[in-house]
Every structure is written in C-alpha cells, then in structure tokens.
Short mmCIF file of C-alpha atoms and ligand atoms in Angstrom, two decimals:
data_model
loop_
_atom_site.label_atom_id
_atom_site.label_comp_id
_atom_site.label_asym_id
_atom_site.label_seq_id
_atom_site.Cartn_x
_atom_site.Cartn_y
_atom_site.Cartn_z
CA UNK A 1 14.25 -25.52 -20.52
CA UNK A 2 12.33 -25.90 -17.50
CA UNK A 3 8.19 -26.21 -17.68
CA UNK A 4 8.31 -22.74 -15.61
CA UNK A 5 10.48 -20.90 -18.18
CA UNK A 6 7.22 -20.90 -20.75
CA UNK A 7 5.07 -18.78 -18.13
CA UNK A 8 5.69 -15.35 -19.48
CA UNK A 9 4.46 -11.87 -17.82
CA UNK A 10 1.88 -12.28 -20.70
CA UNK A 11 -0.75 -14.76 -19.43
CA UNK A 12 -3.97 -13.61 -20.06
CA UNK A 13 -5.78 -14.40 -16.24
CA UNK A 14 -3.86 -14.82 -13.21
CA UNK A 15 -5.33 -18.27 -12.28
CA UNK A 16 -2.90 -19.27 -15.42
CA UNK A 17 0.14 -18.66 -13.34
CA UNK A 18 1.05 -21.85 -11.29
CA UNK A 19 1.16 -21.19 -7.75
CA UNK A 20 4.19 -23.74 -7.10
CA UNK A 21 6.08 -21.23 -9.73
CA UNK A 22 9.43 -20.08 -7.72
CA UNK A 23 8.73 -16.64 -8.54
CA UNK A 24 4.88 -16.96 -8.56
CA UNK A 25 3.99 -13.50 -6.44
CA UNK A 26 6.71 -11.51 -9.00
CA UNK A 27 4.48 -12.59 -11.52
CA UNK A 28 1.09 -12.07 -9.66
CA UNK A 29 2.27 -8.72 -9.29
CA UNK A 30 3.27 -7.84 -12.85
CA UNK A 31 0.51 -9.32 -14.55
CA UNK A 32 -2.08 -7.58 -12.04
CA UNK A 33 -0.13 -4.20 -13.08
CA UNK A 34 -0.25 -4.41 -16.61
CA UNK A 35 -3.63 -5.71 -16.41
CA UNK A 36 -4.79 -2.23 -14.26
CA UNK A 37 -2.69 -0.41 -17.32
CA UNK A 38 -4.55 -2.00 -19.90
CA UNK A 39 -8.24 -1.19 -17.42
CA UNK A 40 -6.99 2.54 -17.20
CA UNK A 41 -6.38 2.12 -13.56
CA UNK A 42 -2.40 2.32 -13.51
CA UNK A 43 -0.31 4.79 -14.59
CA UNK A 44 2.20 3.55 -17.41
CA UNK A 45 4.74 5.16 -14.52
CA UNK A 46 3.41 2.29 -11.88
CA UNK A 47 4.69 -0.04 -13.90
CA UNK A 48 8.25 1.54 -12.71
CA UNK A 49 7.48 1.77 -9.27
CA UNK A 50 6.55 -1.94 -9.64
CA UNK A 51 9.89 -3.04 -10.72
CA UNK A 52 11.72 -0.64 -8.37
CA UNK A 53 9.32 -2.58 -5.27
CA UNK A 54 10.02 -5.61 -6.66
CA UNK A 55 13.68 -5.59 -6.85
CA UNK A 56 13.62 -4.58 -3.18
CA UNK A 57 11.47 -7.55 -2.57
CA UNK A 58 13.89 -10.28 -4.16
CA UNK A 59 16.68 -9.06 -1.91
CA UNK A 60 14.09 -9.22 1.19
CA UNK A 61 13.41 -12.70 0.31
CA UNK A 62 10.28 -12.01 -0.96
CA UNK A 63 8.50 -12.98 2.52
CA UNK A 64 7.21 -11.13 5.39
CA UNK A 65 9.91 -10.48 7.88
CA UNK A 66 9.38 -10.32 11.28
CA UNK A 67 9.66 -6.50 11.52
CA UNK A 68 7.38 -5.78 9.23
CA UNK A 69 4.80 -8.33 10.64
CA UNK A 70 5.29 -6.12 14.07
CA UNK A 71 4.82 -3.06 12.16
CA UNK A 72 1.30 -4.66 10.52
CA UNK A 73 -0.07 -5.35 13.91
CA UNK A 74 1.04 -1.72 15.34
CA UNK A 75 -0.80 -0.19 12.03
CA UNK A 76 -3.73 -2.73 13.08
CA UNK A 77 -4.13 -1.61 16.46
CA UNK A 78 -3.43 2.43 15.32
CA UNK A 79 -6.44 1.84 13.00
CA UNK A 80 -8.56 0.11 15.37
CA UNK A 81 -7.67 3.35 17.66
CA UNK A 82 -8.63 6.27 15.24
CA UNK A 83 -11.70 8.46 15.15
CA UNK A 84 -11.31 8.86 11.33
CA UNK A 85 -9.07 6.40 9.84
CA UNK A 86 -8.57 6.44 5.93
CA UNK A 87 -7.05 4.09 3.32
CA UNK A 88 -5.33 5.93 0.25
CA UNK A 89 -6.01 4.05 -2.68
CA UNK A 90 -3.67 5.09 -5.77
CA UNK A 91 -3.35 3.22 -9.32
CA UNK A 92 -0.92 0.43 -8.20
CA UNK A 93 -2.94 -0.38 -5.28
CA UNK A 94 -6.30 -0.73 -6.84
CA UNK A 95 -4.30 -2.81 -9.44
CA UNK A 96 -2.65 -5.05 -6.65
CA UNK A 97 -4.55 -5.48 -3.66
CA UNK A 98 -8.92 -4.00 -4.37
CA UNK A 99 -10.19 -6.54 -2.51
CA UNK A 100 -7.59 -6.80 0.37
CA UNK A 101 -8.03 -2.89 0.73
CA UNK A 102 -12.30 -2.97 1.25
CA UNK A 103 -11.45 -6.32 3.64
CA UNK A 104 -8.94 -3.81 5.82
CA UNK A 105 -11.37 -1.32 6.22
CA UNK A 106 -14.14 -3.50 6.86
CA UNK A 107 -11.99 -4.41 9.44
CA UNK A 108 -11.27 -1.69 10.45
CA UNK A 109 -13.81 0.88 10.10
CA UNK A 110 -11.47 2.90 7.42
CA UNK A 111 -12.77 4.57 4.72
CA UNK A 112 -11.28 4.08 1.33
CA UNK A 113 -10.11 7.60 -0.90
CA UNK A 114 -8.42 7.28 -4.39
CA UNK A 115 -5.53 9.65 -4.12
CA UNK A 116 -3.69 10.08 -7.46
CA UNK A 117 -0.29 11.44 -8.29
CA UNK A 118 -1.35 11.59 -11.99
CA UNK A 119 -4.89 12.93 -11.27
CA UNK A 120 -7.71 12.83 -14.30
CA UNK A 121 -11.51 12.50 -13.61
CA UNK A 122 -11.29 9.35 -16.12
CA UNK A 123 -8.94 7.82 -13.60
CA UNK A 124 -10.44 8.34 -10.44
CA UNK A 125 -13.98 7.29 -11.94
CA UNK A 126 -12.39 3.76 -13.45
CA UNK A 127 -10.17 2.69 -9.65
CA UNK A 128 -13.67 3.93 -7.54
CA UNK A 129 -15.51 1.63 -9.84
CA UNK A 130 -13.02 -0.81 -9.89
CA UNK A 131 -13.04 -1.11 -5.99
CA UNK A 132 -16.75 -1.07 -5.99
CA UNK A 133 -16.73 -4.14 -8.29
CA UNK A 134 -14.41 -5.64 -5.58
CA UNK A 135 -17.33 -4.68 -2.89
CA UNK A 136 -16.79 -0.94 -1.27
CA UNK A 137 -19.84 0.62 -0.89
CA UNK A 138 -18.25 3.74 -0.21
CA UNK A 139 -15.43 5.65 -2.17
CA UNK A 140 -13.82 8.97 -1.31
CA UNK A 141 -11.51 11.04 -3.05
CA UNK A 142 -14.20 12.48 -6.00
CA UNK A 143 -15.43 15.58 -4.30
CA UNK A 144 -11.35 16.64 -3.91
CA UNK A 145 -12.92 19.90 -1.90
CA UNK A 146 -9.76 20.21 0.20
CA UNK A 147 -5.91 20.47 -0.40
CA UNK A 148 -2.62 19.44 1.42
CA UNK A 149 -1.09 22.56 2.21
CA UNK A 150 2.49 22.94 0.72
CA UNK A 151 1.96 20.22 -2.19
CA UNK A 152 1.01 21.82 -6.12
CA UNK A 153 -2.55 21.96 -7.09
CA UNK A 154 -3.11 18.30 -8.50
CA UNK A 155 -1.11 16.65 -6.41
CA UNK A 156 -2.79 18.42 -3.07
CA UNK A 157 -6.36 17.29 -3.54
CA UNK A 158 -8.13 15.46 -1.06
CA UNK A 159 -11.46 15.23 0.09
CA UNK A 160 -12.37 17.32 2.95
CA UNK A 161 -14.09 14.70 5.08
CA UNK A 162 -11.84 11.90 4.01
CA UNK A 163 -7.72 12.08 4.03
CA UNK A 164 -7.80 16.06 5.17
CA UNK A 165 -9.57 15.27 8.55
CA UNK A 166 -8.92 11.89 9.04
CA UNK A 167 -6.16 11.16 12.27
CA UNK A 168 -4.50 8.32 11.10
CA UNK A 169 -4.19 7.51 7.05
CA UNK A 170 -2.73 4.33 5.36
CA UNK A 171 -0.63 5.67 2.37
CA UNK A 172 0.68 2.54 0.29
CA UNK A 173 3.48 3.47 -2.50
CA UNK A 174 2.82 6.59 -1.83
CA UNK A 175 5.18 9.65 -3.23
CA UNK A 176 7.90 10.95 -1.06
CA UNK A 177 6.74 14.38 -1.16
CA UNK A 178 3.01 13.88 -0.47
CA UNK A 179 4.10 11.61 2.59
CA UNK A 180 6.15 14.43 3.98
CA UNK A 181 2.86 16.94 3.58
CA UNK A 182 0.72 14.63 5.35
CA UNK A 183 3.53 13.75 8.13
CA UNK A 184 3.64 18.05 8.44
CA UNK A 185 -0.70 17.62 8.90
CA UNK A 186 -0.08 16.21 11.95
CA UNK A 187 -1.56 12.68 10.98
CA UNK A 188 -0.29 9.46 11.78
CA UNK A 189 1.33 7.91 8.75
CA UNK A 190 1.29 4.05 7.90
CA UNK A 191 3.08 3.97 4.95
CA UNK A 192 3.54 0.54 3.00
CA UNK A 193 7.15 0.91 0.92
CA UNK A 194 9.83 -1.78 -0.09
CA UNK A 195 12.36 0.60 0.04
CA UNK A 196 13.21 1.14 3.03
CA UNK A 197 14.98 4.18 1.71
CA UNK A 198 12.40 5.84 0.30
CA UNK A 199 11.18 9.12 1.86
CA UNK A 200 7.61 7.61 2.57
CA UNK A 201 8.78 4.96 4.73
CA UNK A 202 11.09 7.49 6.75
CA UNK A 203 8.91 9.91 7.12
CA UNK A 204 6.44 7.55 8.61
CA UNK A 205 4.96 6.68 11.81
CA UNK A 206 4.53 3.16 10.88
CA UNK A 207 7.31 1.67 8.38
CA UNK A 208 5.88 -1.42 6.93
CA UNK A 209 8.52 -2.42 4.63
CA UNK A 210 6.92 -5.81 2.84
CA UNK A 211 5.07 -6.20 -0.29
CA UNK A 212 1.54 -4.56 -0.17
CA UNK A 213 0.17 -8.13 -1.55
CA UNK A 214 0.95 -9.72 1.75
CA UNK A 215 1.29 -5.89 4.05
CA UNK A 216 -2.62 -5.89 3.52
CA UNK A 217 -4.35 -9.06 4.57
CA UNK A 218 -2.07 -9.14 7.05
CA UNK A 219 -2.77 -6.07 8.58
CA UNK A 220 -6.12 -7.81 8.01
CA UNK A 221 -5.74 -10.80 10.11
CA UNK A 222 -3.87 -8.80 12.80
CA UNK A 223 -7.29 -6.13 13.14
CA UNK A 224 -9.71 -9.04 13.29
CA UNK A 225 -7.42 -10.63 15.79
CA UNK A 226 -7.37 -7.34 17.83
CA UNK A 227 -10.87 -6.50 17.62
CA UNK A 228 -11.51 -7.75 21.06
CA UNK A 229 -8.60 -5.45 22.43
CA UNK A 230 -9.10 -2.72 25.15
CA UNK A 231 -7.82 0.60 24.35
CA UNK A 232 -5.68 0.45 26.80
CA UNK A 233 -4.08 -2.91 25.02
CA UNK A 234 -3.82 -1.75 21.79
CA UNK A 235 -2.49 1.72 23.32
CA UNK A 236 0.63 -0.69 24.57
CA UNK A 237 1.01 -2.13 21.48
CA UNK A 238 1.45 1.04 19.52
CA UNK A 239 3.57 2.63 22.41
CA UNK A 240 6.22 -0.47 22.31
CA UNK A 241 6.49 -0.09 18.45
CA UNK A 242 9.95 1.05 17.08
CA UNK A 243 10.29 2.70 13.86
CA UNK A 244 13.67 3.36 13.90
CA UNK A 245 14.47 -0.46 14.70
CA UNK A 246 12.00 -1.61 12.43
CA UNK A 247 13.34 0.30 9.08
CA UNK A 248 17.08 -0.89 10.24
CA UNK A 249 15.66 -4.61 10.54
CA UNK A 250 14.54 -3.87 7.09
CA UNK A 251 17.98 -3.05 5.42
CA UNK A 252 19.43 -4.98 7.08
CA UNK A 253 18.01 -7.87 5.77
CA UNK A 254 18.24 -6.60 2.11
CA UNK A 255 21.96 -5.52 2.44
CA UNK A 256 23.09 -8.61 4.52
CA UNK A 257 20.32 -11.28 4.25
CA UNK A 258 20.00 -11.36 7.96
P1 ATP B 301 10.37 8.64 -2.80
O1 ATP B 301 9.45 8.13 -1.70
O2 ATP B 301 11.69 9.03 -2.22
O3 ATP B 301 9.70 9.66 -3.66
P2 ATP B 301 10.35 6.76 -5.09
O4 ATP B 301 10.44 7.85 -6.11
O5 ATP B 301 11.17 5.53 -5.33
O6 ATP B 301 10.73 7.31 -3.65
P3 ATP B 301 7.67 6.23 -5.90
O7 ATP B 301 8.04 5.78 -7.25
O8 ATP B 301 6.89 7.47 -5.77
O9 ATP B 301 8.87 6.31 -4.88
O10 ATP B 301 6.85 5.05 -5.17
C1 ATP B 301 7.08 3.75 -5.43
C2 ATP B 301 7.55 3.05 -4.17
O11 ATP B 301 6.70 1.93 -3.98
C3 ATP B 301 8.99 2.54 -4.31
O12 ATP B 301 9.73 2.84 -3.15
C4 ATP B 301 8.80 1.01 -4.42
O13 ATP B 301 9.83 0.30 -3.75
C5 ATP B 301 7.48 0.78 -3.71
N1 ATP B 301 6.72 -0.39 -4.21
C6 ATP B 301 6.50 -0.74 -5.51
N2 ATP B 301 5.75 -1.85 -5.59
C7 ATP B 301 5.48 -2.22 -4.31
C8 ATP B 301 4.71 -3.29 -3.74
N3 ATP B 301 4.11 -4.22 -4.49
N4 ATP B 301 4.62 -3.33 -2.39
C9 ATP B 301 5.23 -2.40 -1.61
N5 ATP B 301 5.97 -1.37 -2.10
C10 ATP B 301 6.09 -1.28 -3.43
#
C-alpha cells in the first residue's frame, strides 16, 4: 500500500491533503464539498453534480486545455466589456472557489448574486456570509424582487438590479433549464460546465468546459492581463471566439484523448 492510499476524502482541513498526491485537485474538490455540506452551504444534491464534473474531468486529463483557456480569456474580455456584469454564485461554487469568485469580480467589476436551485432563506444567508468571510463587500441575490420569465417560482428569483438587468452573467454549474431562460433574456451566457454535453454549456455564449477550481483564477489572470485593452481589442477577441469549435475541442479530448 502506497503512503497516498491512507489520504481518505475524510481529512479534516485541506492543507492535510499533500499537494504532490496524483489525484490531489479530486480530493481538494471533494473535501471542499462535503465541507460546504456540513457549513449548510451545499446541497446534499451538489455532492452529485460533483462526481458527475469530476468524472468528466479525469477523462479531460484533469488540466486546462487549450480551448477552454481561449474560452477564459473571451469570458475575460466579455466581462471587462459589460455595463452590468454579474457572477452567479450557487452552493457548489461558494463551496469550491469563494475566494476565486470575489478576486474575478474585483477584477472585473462583477457583482456577485447567490442564485439557488434549492432556494431557503437559511441558505442564501450562510453562502452570502460565507463569501463575505472570503472578502465581498457586496452580495446580491437576497432581495429576489425579480423573476426569470418561463422558469417556476423558486427557481426564477433573481434580484432585480443584479442577474435580471445585468448584460452579461457568469453561471458556473448552473441547471440546464435556468441556462436556457437566461440565454431566452437576451444575456450573454458564460457558463462554466465539464460536460460538455450538458444543456448549460450548449446553450452558452461562452463554453468553458474545465474545472471551475482552475476556470476561475484563470479567467482571473486573463482580466488583469486585459485590463489595459482598448475596446476595440477586447471587441476582436470576443468576435474571433468559436463556441462551436471550442465545445467539439472539448469532447473531443474526453472521447479520444486528443
Ligand atoms: P443539464 O445542464 O443538462 O441540466 P446536469 O443535470 O448534469 O445537466 P446539473 O447537475 O444541474 O447538470 O449541474 C452540474 C453540472 O456541473 C454537471 O454538468 C457537472 O459536469 C458540472 N460540474 C460539477 N462539478 C464541476 C466542477 N468542479 N467544475 C466544473 N463543472 C462541474
């Protein structure tokens, strides 16, 4: 038995999990997710999604392919080029990536809105206060004054002068049908998905298929290094992006390795 077989999914703070561990991000990932069930932050159902995303990601390679690093630089630049950007936050996200999320919009100038699938007020109080522990100032998504049109009553709330107005939103792991409402809105969709299958991703503007633990600070280090961009710049660099090629590159790679 190998030193690495004794890690188990039950170590009780990340910084336990040794970083030279083959599957060491797998591992991040779960642990983070159980540790947002046990806060009240994940749904028990995110644990699913979790395994579904990470199954996709061991047949990716569990790296950043070159599509998707395209992609994270055309949702940089569509970001930097919105009046009213906004970054959906749901249960697996504040679990996975808080910090990585207020560093994007600070980037960015995106606001941050907790959009639930399983919606309770407990819920939405514990991820706002989760993300303001991991330093947002500001979090939407608790006045819910507005709805999606076409989506059922929880699942349609948004906050009026957050996702419902906003021109371009960032929808990680986000829920097939909810991805098609907003697409309908008119809004341009960035939608973070290992599946390259899924409806979100191809219903999307943007198609990043990676894992959201590296989608996001990479999408990070692509804004900073755009900041400097003219519009009309980072108007070429969203006009040259190809969905369609980049969510083939994608299964490609997880059908064939290539
Ligand atoms: P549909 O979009 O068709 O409704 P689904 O039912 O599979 O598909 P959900 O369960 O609503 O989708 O969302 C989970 C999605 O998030 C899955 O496609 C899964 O691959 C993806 N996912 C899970 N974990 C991660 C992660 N860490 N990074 C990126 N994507 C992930």
């Amino acid at each position: 038995m190998s030193d690495y077989d004794t890690v188990s999914a039950e170590v009780e703070h990340e910084e336990e999990i040794p970083e030279d561990h083959p599957r060491y991000q797998d591992l991040l990932t779960r642990h983070r997710i159980e540790n947002g069930v046990e806060k009240g932050i994940t749904h028990l159902q995110g644990m699913h999604a979790e395994g579904r995303g990470s199954a996709f990601d061991y047949l990716l390679g569990e790296e950043t392919i070159p599509s998707a690093d395209e992609a994270e630089r055309v949702a940089a630049a569509h970001l930097l080029l919105a009046d009213q950007p906004v970054l959906s936050i749901n249960g697996n996200v504040a679990a996975l990536v808080p910090s990585e999320m207020v560093d994007l919009a600070d980037a960015t100038g995106a606001d941050l809105e907790v959009n639930l699938f399983n919606r309770t007020p407990e819920r939405i109080e514990a991820i706002a206060s989760h993300l303001r522990e991991h330093g947002a100032e500001d979090v939407k998504g608790l006045e819910a004054d507005a709805r999606i049109p076409r989506l059922d009553h929880q699942r349609a709330k948004v906050d009026a002068d957050g996702i419902y107005d906003a021109d371009v939103v960032v929808v990680p792991l986000e829920d097939g049908d909810r991805a098609e409402a907003l697409e309908e809105m008119g809004k341009t969709e960035i939608v973070i998905d290992l599946n390259p299958l899924s409806r979100s991703p191809q219903v999307a503007d943007v198609p990043i298929v990676d894992n959201i633990i590296r989608a996001v600070p990479n999408m990070t280090d692509h804004a900073r290094d755009l900041a400097d961009a003219g519009e009309a710049d980072l108007e070429t660099v969203v006009e040259e992006f190809d969905r369609e090629a980049a969510l083939e590159a994608a299964e490609e790679r997880i059908r064939n390795g290539l």
